[in-house]
N, CA, C and O atoms as CSV, one atom per row, in Angstrom:
chain,resi,resn,atom,element,x,y,z
A,1,MET,N,N,222.150,27.821,78.102
A,1,MET,CA,C,221.118,27.932,79.117
A,1,MET,C,C,219.755,28.018,78.404
A,1,MET,O,O,219.608,28.753,77.428
A,2,THR,N,N,218.783,27.275,78.892
A,2,THR,CA,C,217.435,27.258,78.326
A,2,THR,C,C,216.465,27.894,79.314
A,2,THR,O,O,216.482,27.577,80.504
A,3,THR,N,N,215.623,28.789,78.818
A,3,THR,CA,C,214.607,29.441,79.639
A,3,THR,C,C,213.231,29.016,79.156
A,3,THR,O,O,212.949,29.014,77.958
A,4,LEU,N,N,212.375,28.652,80.116
A,4,LEU,CA,C,210.990,28.314,79.818
A,4,LEU,C,C,210.081,29.313,80.524
A,4,LEU,O,O,210.295,29.643,81.691
A,5,ARG,N,N,209.069,29.788,79.811
A,5,ARG,CA,C,208.090,30.714,80.376
A,5,ARG,C,C,206.699,30.142,80.175
A,5,ARG,O,O,206.433,29.397,79.232
A,6,GLY,N,N,205.830,30.513,81.085
A,6,GLY,CA,C,204.448,30.071,80.966
A,6,GLY,C,C,203.552,30.839,81.902
A,6,GLY,O,O,203.915,31.894,82.423
A,7,THR,N,N,202.386,30.292,82.102
A,7,THR,CA,C,201.372,30.923,82.935
A,7,THR,C,C,200.915,29.937,83.997
A,7,THR,O,O,200.737,28.749,83.727
A,8,LEU,N,N,200.729,30.444,85.202
A,8,LEU,CA,C,200.170,29.654,86.284
A,8,LEU,C,C,198.752,30.133,86.563
A,8,LEU,O,O,198.455,31.321,86.441
A,9,ARG,N,N,197.883,29.210,86.937
A,9,ARG,CA,C,196.506,29.546,87.288
A,9,ARG,C,C,196.253,29.083,88.714
A,9,ARG,O,O,196.649,27.984,89.100
A,10,SER,N,N,195.595,29.923,89.488
A,10,SER,CA,C,195.246,29.576,90.859
A,10,SER,C,C,194.264,28.409,90.865
A,10,SER,O,O,193.396,28.314,89.997
A,11,THR,N,N,194.407,27.520,91.848
A,11,THR,CA,C,193.480,26.405,91.998
A,11,THR,C,C,192.400,26.711,93.041
A,11,THR,O,O,191.612,25.833,93.392
A,12,GLU,N,N,192.361,27.947,93.535
A,12,GLU,CA,C,191.373,28.318,94.553
A,12,GLU,C,C,189.951,28.196,93.995
A,12,GLU,O,O,189.675,28.606,92.868
A,13,THR,N,N,189.064,27.629,94.803
A,13,THR,CA,C,187.659,27.501,94.426
A,13,THR,C,C,186.776,28.004,95.563
A,13,THR,O,O,187.212,28.140,96.706
A,14,ARG,N,N,185.528,28.275,95.212
A,14,ARG,CA,C,184.508,28.660,96.189
A,14,ARG,C,C,183.266,27.827,95.920
A,14,ARG,O,O,182.948,27.524,94.770
A,15,GLU,N,N,182.558,27.454,97.000
A,15,GLU,CA,C,181.330,26.672,96.883
A,15,GLU,C,C,180.197,27.372,97.598
A,15,GLU,O,O,180.407,28.116,98.557
A,16,SER,N,N,178.994,27.121,97.116
A,16,SER,CA,C,177.806,27.649,97.764
A,16,SER,C,C,176.648,26.703,97.501
A,16,SER,O,O,176.548,26.123,96.419
A,17,GLU,N,N,175.776,26.547,98.482
A,17,GLU,CA,C,174.553,25.761,98.305
A,17,GLU,C,C,173.357,26.682,98.431
A,17,GLU,O,O,173.373,27.635,99.210
A,18,GLY,N,N,172.319,26.390,97.659
A,18,GLY,CA,C,171.082,27.155,97.737
A,18,GLY,C,C,169.901,26.225,97.623
A,18,GLY,O,O,169.965,25.198,96.947
A,19,SER,N,N,168.817,26.589,98.289
A,19,SER,CA,C,167.588,25.796,98.244
A,19,SER,C,C,166.451,26.660,97.744
A,19,SER,O,O,166.488,27.886,97.846
A,20,GLY,N,N,165.443,26.003,97.203
A,20,GLY,CA,C,164.276,26.721,96.719
A,20,GLY,C,C,163.139,25.772,96.416
A,20,GLY,O,O,163.302,24.553,96.446
A,21,ASP,N,N,161.987,26.346,96.123
A,21,ASP,CA,C,160.805,25.549,95.803
A,21,ASP,C,C,160.898,24.896,94.435
A,21,ASP,O,O,160.158,23.958,94.134
A,22,THR,N,N,161.823,25.402,93.593
A,22,THR,CA,C,162.065,24.811,92.276
A,22,THR,C,C,163.572,24.729,92.062
A,22,THR,O,O,164.341,25.370,92.779
A,23,ILE,N,N,163.988,23.948,91.084
A,23,ILE,CA,C,165.417,23.867,90.770
A,23,ILE,C,C,165.942,25.233,90.332
A,23,ILE,O,O,167.064,25.607,90.676
A,24,GLY,N,N,165.141,25.973,89.582
A,24,GLY,CA,C,165.551,27.303,89.140
A,24,GLY,C,C,165.810,28.245,90.303
A,24,GLY,O,O,166.795,28.983,90.294
A,25,GLU,N,N,164.929,28.228,91.314
A,25,GLU,CA,C,165.123,29.068,92.500
A,25,GLU,C,C,166.354,28.622,93.285
A,25,GLU,O,O,167.132,29.451,93.757
A,26,ALA,N,N,166.524,27.318,93.420
A,26,ALA,CA,C,167.683,26.792,94.148
A,26,ALA,C,C,168.974,27.163,93.432
A,26,ALA,O,O,169.958,27.537,94.070
A,27,ARG,N,N,168.970,27.059,92.116
A,27,ARG,CA,C,170.145,27.420,91.321
A,27,ARG,C,C,170.482,28.899,91.507
A,27,ARG,O,O,171.639,29.255,91.727
A,28,ALA,N,N,169.471,29.749,91.416
A,28,ALA,CA,C,169.690,31.191,91.596
A,28,ALA,C,C,170.232,31.490,92.990
A,28,ALA,O,O,171.117,32.332,93.139
A,29,ALA,N,N,169.712,30.810,94.013
A,29,ALA,CA,C,170.182,31.029,95.385
A,29,ALA,C,C,171.625,30.572,95.558
A,29,ALA,O,O,172.412,31.243,96.225
A,30,ALA,N,N,171.978,29.435,94.962
A,30,ALA,CA,C,173.354,28.934,95.072
A,30,ALA,C,C,174.337,29.883,94.396
A,30,ALA,O,O,175.407,30.161,94.936
A,31,ILE,N,N,173.979,30.372,93.230
A,31,ILE,CA,C,174.859,31.291,92.505
A,31,ILE,C,C,174.964,32.622,93.242
A,31,ILE,O,O,176.043,33.210,93.317
A,32,ALA,N,N,173.846,33.099,93.786
A,32,ALA,CA,C,173.854,34.365,94.534
A,32,ALA,C,C,174.727,34.263,95.780
A,32,ALA,O,O,175.241,35.275,96.258
A,33,GLY,N,N,174.898,33.050,96.313
A,33,GLY,CA,C,175.723,32.852,97.500
A,33,GLY,C,C,177.213,32.867,97.233
A,33,GLY,O,O,178.012,32.831,98.169
A,34,LEU,N,N,177.596,32.919,95.972
A,34,LEU,CA,C,179.016,32.965,95.605
A,34,LEU,C,C,179.465,34.406,95.400
A,34,LEU,O,O,178.742,35.209,94.812
A,35,ASP,N,N,180.644,34.726,95.881
A,35,ASP,CA,C,181.266,36.008,95.540
A,35,ASP,C,C,182.082,35.743,94.280
A,35,ASP,O,O,183.149,35.133,94.342
A,36,LEU,N,N,181.582,36.200,93.145
A,36,LEU,CA,C,182.243,35.898,91.871
A,36,LEU,C,C,183.288,36.945,91.467
A,36,LEU,O,O,183.797,36.898,90.347
A,37,ASP,N,N,183.616,37.886,92.359
A,37,ASP,CA,C,184.643,38.880,92.040
A,37,ASP,C,C,185.984,38.165,91.894
A,37,ASP,O,O,186.540,37.677,92.879
A,38,GLY,N,N,186.500,38.103,90.679
A,38,GLY,CA,C,187.759,37.420,90.407
A,38,GLY,C,C,187.588,35.918,90.220
A,38,GLY,O,O,188.575,35.191,90.109
A,39,PHE,N,N,186.358,35.454,90.185
A,39,PHE,CA,C,186.056,34.040,90.019
A,39,PHE,C,C,185.073,33.857,88.872
A,39,PHE,O,O,184.367,34.791,88.493
A,40,GLU,N,N,185.033,32.643,88.323
A,40,GLU,CA,C,184.067,32.331,87.280
A,40,GLU,C,C,183.287,31.091,87.684
A,40,GLU,O,O,183.835,30.159,88.273
A,41,LEU,N,N,181.996,31.095,87.359
A,41,LEU,CA,C,181.148,29.960,87.669
A,41,LEU,C,C,181.620,28.764,86.862
A,41,LEU,O,O,181.767,28.849,85.643
A,42,LEU,N,N,181.850,27.675,87.529
A,42,LEU,CA,C,182.408,26.487,86.881
A,42,LEU,C,C,181.368,25.383,86.728
A,42,LEU,O,O,181.297,24.736,85.684
A,43,GLN,N,N,180.563,25.169,87.764
A,43,GLN,CA,C,179.668,24.026,87.755
A,43,GLN,C,C,178.500,24.283,88.698
A,43,GLN,O,O,178.664,24.903,89.749
A,44,VAL,N,N,177.315,23.799,88.314
A,44,VAL,CA,C,176.136,23.848,89.171
A,44,VAL,C,C,175.506,22.456,89.142
A,44,VAL,O,O,175.176,21.944,88.072
A,45,ASN,N,N,175.341,21.846,90.318
A,45,ASN,CA,C,174.789,20.487,90.417
A,45,ASN,C,C,173.623,20.451,91.383
A,45,ASN,O,O,173.638,21.122,92.415
A,46,THR,N,N,172.618,19.671,91.048
A,46,THR,CA,C,171.518,19.433,91.972
A,46,THR,C,C,171.982,18.430,93.024
A,46,THR,O,O,172.486,17.356,92.695
A,47,VAL,N,N,171.804,18.792,94.289
A,47,VAL,CA,C,172.190,17.918,95.389
A,47,VAL,C,C,171.005,17.040,95.781
A,47,VAL,O,O,171.137,15.822,95.899
A,48,THR,N,N,169.852,17.664,95.982
A,48,THR,CA,C,168.626,16.924,96.287
A,48,THR,C,C,167.459,17.569,95.559
A,48,THR,O,O,167.451,18.774,95.311
A,49,SER,N,N,166.491,16.761,95.228
A,49,SER,CA,C,165.270,17.247,94.586
A,49,SER,C,C,164.122,16.359,95.045
A,49,SER,O,O,164.154,15.142,94.862
A,50,LYS,N,N,163.103,16.980,95.643
A,50,LYS,CA,C,161.962,16.226,96.156
A,50,LYS,C,C,160.827,16.240,95.148
A,50,LYS,O,O,160.775,17.094,94.264
A,51,ALA,N,N,159.931,15.297,95.290
A,51,ALA,CA,C,158.771,15.212,94.405
A,51,ALA,C,C,157.905,16.469,94.489
A,51,ALA,O,O,157.192,16.796,93.540
A,52,THR,N,N,157.966,17.167,95.614
A,52,THR,CA,C,157.192,18.403,95.780
A,52,THR,C,C,157.816,19.571,95.025
A,52,THR,O,O,157.212,20.639,94.928
A,53,GLY,N,N,159.017,19.378,94.493
A,53,GLY,CA,C,159.700,20.422,93.742
A,53,GLY,C,C,160.822,21.086,94.492
A,53,GLY,O,O,161.677,21.729,93.882
A,54,GLU,N,N,160.843,20.945,95.820
A,54,GLU,CA,C,161.908,21.561,96.610
A,54,GLU,C,C,163.254,20.961,96.214
A,54,GLU,O,O,163.391,19.745,96.076
A,55,SER,N,N,164.228,21.818,96.038
A,55,SER,CA,C,165.539,21.363,95.576
A,55,SER,C,C,166.661,22.076,96.305
A,55,SER,O,O,166.496,23.185,96.813
A,56,THR,N,N,167.806,21.411,96.345
A,56,THR,CA,C,169.045,22.009,96.836
A,56,THR,C,C,170.079,21.851,95.732
A,56,THR,O,O,170.230,20.781,95.143
A,57,VAL,N,N,170.778,22.932,95.472
A,57,VAL,CA,C,171.757,22.971,94.386
A,57,VAL,C,C,173.082,23.474,94.936
A,57,VAL,O,O,173.107,24.365,95.784
A,58,LYS,N,N,174.191,22.901,94.451
A,58,LYS,CA,C,175.533,23.348,94.826
A,58,LYS,C,C,176.171,24.028,93.612
A,58,LYS,O,O,176.119,23.503,92.499
A,59,ALA,N,N,176.773,25.199,93.836
A,59,ALA,CA,C,177.483,25.927,92.788
A,59,ALA,C,C,178.965,25.985,93.140
A,59,ALA,O,O,179.328,26.120,94.308
A,60,LEU,N,N,179.808,25.884,92.131
A,60,LEU,CA,C,181.259,25.896,92.307
A,60,LEU,C,C,181.858,26.931,91.360
A,60,LEU,O,O,181.529,26.966,90.174
A,61,ALA,N,N,182.730,27.760,91.890
A,61,ALA,CA,C,183.421,28.769,91.078
A,61,ALA,C,C,184.917,28.592,91.269
A,61,ALA,O,O,185.367,28.161,92.331
A,62,ARG,N,N,185.692,28.926,90.236
A,62,ARG,CA,C,187.146,28.844,90.360
A,62,ARG,C,C,187.748,30.222,90.090
A,62,ARG,O,O,187.179,31.057,89.387
A,63,SER,N,N,188.897,30.413,90.670
A,63,SER,CA,C,189.606,31.679,90.539
A,63,SER,C,C,190.038,31.919,89.095
A,63,SER,O,O,190.375,30.984,88.368
A,64,LYS,N,N,190.020,33.176,88.698
A,64,LYS,CA,C,190.530,33.565,87.378
A,64,LYS,C,C,191.961,34.093,87.475
A,64,LYS,O,O,192.516,34.570,86.485
A,65,ALA,N,N,192.560,34.009,88.669
A,65,ALA,CA,C,193.904,34.556,88.888
A,65,ALA,C,C,194.946,33.813,88.054
A,65,ALA,O,O,195.023,32.585,88.072
A,66,LEU,N,N,195.729,34.574,87.338
A,66,LEU,CA,C,196.837,34.050,86.534
A,66,LEU,C,C,198.100,34.811,86.901
A,66,LEU,O,O,198.038,35.962,87.332
A,67,ARG,N,N,199.236,34.168,86.728
A,67,ARG,CA,C,200.500,34.888,86.918
A,67,ARG,C,C,201.568,34.231,86.054
A,67,ARG,O,O,201.511,33.030,85.790
A,68,PRO,N,N,202.537,35.019,85.617
A,68,PRO,CA,C,203.612,34.466,84.795
A,68,PRO,C,C,204.540,33.610,85.644
A,68,PRO,O,O,204.641,33.780,86.859
A,69,HIS,N,N,205.216,32.684,84.966
A,69,HIS,CA,C,206.149,31.795,85.655
A,69,HIS,C,C,207.318,31.510,84.715
A,69,HIS,O,O,207.134,31.420,83.501
A,70,GLU,N,N,208.503,31.371,85.266
A,70,GLU,CA,C,209.702,31.162,84.451
A,70,GLU,C,C,210.697,30.290,85.205
A,70,GLU,O,O,210.777,30.334,86.433
A,71,ALA,N,N,211.447,29.503,84.456
A,71,ALA,CA,C,212.530,28.695,85.043
A,71,ALA,C,C,213.607,28.500,83.986
A,71,ALA,O,O,213.332,28.539,82.787
A,72,THR,N,N,214.824,28.292,84.443
A,72,THR,CA,C,215.947,28.074,83.525
A,72,THR,C,C,216.702,26.814,83.924
A,72,THR,O,O,216.603,26.335,85.054
A,73,GLY,N,N,217.446,26.300,82.977
A,73,GLY,CA,C,218.284,25.137,83.211
A,73,GLY,C,C,219.317,25.042,82.102
A,73,GLY,O,O,219.224,25.766,81.111
A,74,PRO,N,N,220.296,24.167,82.250
A,74,PRO,CA,C,221.348,24.047,81.253
A,74,PRO,C,C,220.832,23.493,79.916
A,74,PRO,O,O,221.443,23.716,78.871
A,75,ASP,N,N,219.700,22.766,79.958
A,75,ASP,CA,C,219.086,22.258,78.732
A,75,ASP,C,C,217.567,22.226,78.947
A,75,ASP,O,O,217.077,22.543,80.031
A,76,TYR,N,N,216.834,21.839,77.898
A,76,TYR,CA,C,215.366,21.858,77.980
A,76,TYR,C,C,214.853,20.948,79.095
A,76,TYR,O,O,213.976,21.341,79.864
A,77,ARG,N,N,215.384,19.758,79.182
A,77,ARG,CA,C,214.911,18.794,80.191
A,77,ARG,C,C,215.073,19.355,81.593
A,77,ARG,O,O,214.140,19.299,82.394
A,78,ALA,N,N,216.234,19.888,81.895
A,78,ALA,CA,C,216.497,20.447,83.223
A,78,ALA,C,C,215.610,21.668,83.491
A,78,ALA,O,O,215.110,21.845,84.602
A,79,ALA,N,N,215.420,22.501,82.473
A,79,ALA,CA,C,214.558,23.678,82.632
A,79,ALA,C,C,213.111,23.248,82.876
A,79,ALA,O,O,212.411,23.869,83.676
A,80,ALA,N,N,212.656,22.191,82.194
A,80,ALA,CA,C,211.282,21.701,82.379
A,80,ALA,C,C,211.091,21.154,83.793
A,80,ALA,O,O,210.058,21.392,84.418
A,81,VAL,N,N,212.075,20.432,84.289
A,81,VAL,CA,C,212.003,19.913,85.659
A,81,VAL,C,C,211.963,21.083,86.641
A,81,VAL,O,O,211.154,21.087,87.569
A,82,ALA,N,N,212.827,22.067,86.441
A,82,ALA,CA,C,212.861,23.239,87.323
A,82,ALA,C,C,211.535,23.994,87.268
A,82,ALA,O,O,211.051,24.483,88.289
A,83,TYR,N,N,210.952,24.086,86.075
A,83,TYR,CA,C,209.674,24.782,85.903
A,83,TYR,C,C,208.583,24.072,86.721
A,83,TYR,O,O,207.883,24.704,87.512
A,84,ARG,N,N,208.449,22.772,86.525
A,84,ARG,CA,C,207.403,22.007,87.219
A,84,ARG,C,C,207.607,22.010,88.735
A,84,ARG,O,O,206.648,22.147,89.495
A,85,GLU,N,N,208.848,21.860,89.164
A,85,GLU,CA,C,209.130,21.788,90.601
A,85,GLU,C,C,208.988,23.133,91.307
A,85,GLU,O,O,208.876,23.178,92.532
A,86,SER,N,N,208.993,24.226,90.550
A,86,SER,CA,C,208.896,25.549,91.174
A,86,SER,C,C,207.480,26.121,91.143
A,86,SER,O,O,207.273,27.269,91.535
A,87,VAL,N,N,206.505,25.337,90.684
A,87,VAL,CA,C,205.106,25.789,90.729
A,87,VAL,C,C,204.668,25.747,92.194
A,87,VAL,O,O,204.694,24.685,92.814
A,88,PRO,N,N,204.264,26.900,92.755
A,88,PRO,CA,C,203.899,26.923,94.179
A,88,PRO,C,C,202.590,26.190,94.467
A,88,PRO,O,O,201.757,25.991,93.582
A,89,GLU,N,N,202.437,25.801,95.718
A,89,GLU,CA,C,201.200,25.172,96.193
A,89,GLU,C,C,200.021,26.102,95.887
A,89,GLU,O,O,200.118,27.316,96.064
A,90,GLY,N,N,198.930,25.532,95.434
A,90,GLY,CA,C,197.746,26.334,95.133
A,90,GLY,C,C,197.718,26.893,93.718
A,90,GLY,O,O,196.832,27.673,93.370
A,91,TRP,N,N,198.694,26.490,92.902
A,91,TRP,CA,C,198.768,26.955,91.516
A,91,TRP,C,C,199.012,25.753,90.608
A,91,TRP,O,O,199.539,24.731,91.046
A,92,GLN,N,N,198.623,25.885,89.340
A,92,GLN,CA,C,198.899,24.839,88.362
A,92,GLN,C,C,199.405,25.475,87.078
A,92,GLN,O,O,198.981,26.568,86.701
A,93,ALA,N,N,200.317,24.777,86.412
A,93,ALA,CA,C,200.870,25.281,85.150
A,93,ALA,C,C,199.831,25.132,84.048
A,93,ALA,O,O,199.236,24.066,83.889
A,94,GLN,N,N,199.615,26.190,83.296
A,94,GLN,CA,C,198.647,26.171,82.202
A,94,GLN,C,C,199.329,25.998,80.848
A,94,GLN,O,O,198.765,25.378,79.946
A,95,ASN,N,N,200.497,26.522,80.705
A,95,ASN,CA,C,201.241,26.368,79.456
A,95,ASN,C,C,202.711,26.664,79.731
A,95,ASN,O,O,203.068,27.208,80.776
A,96,MET,N,N,203.543,26.298,78.781
A,96,MET,CA,C,204.969,26.506,78.940
A,96,MET,C,C,205.581,26.521,77.546
A,96,MET,O,O,205.226,25.704,76.695
A,97,HIS,N,N,206.495,27.446,77.318
A,97,HIS,CA,C,207.181,27.476,76.022
A,97,HIS,C,C,208.628,27.916,76.221
A,97,HIS,O,O,208.964,28.619,77.174
A,98,GLU,N,N,209.451,27.487,75.308
A,98,GLU,CA,C,210.864,27.845,75.357
A,98,GLU,C,C,211.051,29.251,74.811
A,98,GLU,O,O,210.469,29.622,73.792
A,99,VAL,N,N,211.867,30.020,75.501
A,99,VAL,CA,C,212.162,31.389,75.067
A,99,VAL,C,C,213.387,31.337,74.156
A,99,VAL,O,O,214.457,30.892,74.573
A,100,PRO,N,N,213.228,31.795,72.900
A,100,PRO,CA,C,214.376,31.773,71.999
A,100,PRO,C,C,215.492,32.683,72.516
A,100,PRO,O,O,215.241,33.757,73.063
A,101,GLU,N,N,216.709,32.230,72.330
A,101,GLU,CA,C,217.864,33.036,72.791
A,101,GLU,C,C,218.193,34.113,71.808
A,101,GLU,O,O,219.127,34.884,72.025
């Protein structure tokens, strides 16, 4: 019997838009609109920017939630298939390794 262990990461994200008279103000407003408790800032993009300086910026954060994951099978191939197929919706496998017997 082969056992594989690894880590799953949540795919949950949060978005926020902010506007301001400058890109810096818009960026600060977009970031302030995110609840970053348990999340990390991933990306900040300018959505619109006018010649007058007014801008709109979108901020994106992703969850930092991790959890262990394990699957077994009669051999490595079967255990790997079981591991991948048992990853729940909203999660992605980050790594996987064989557990020595």
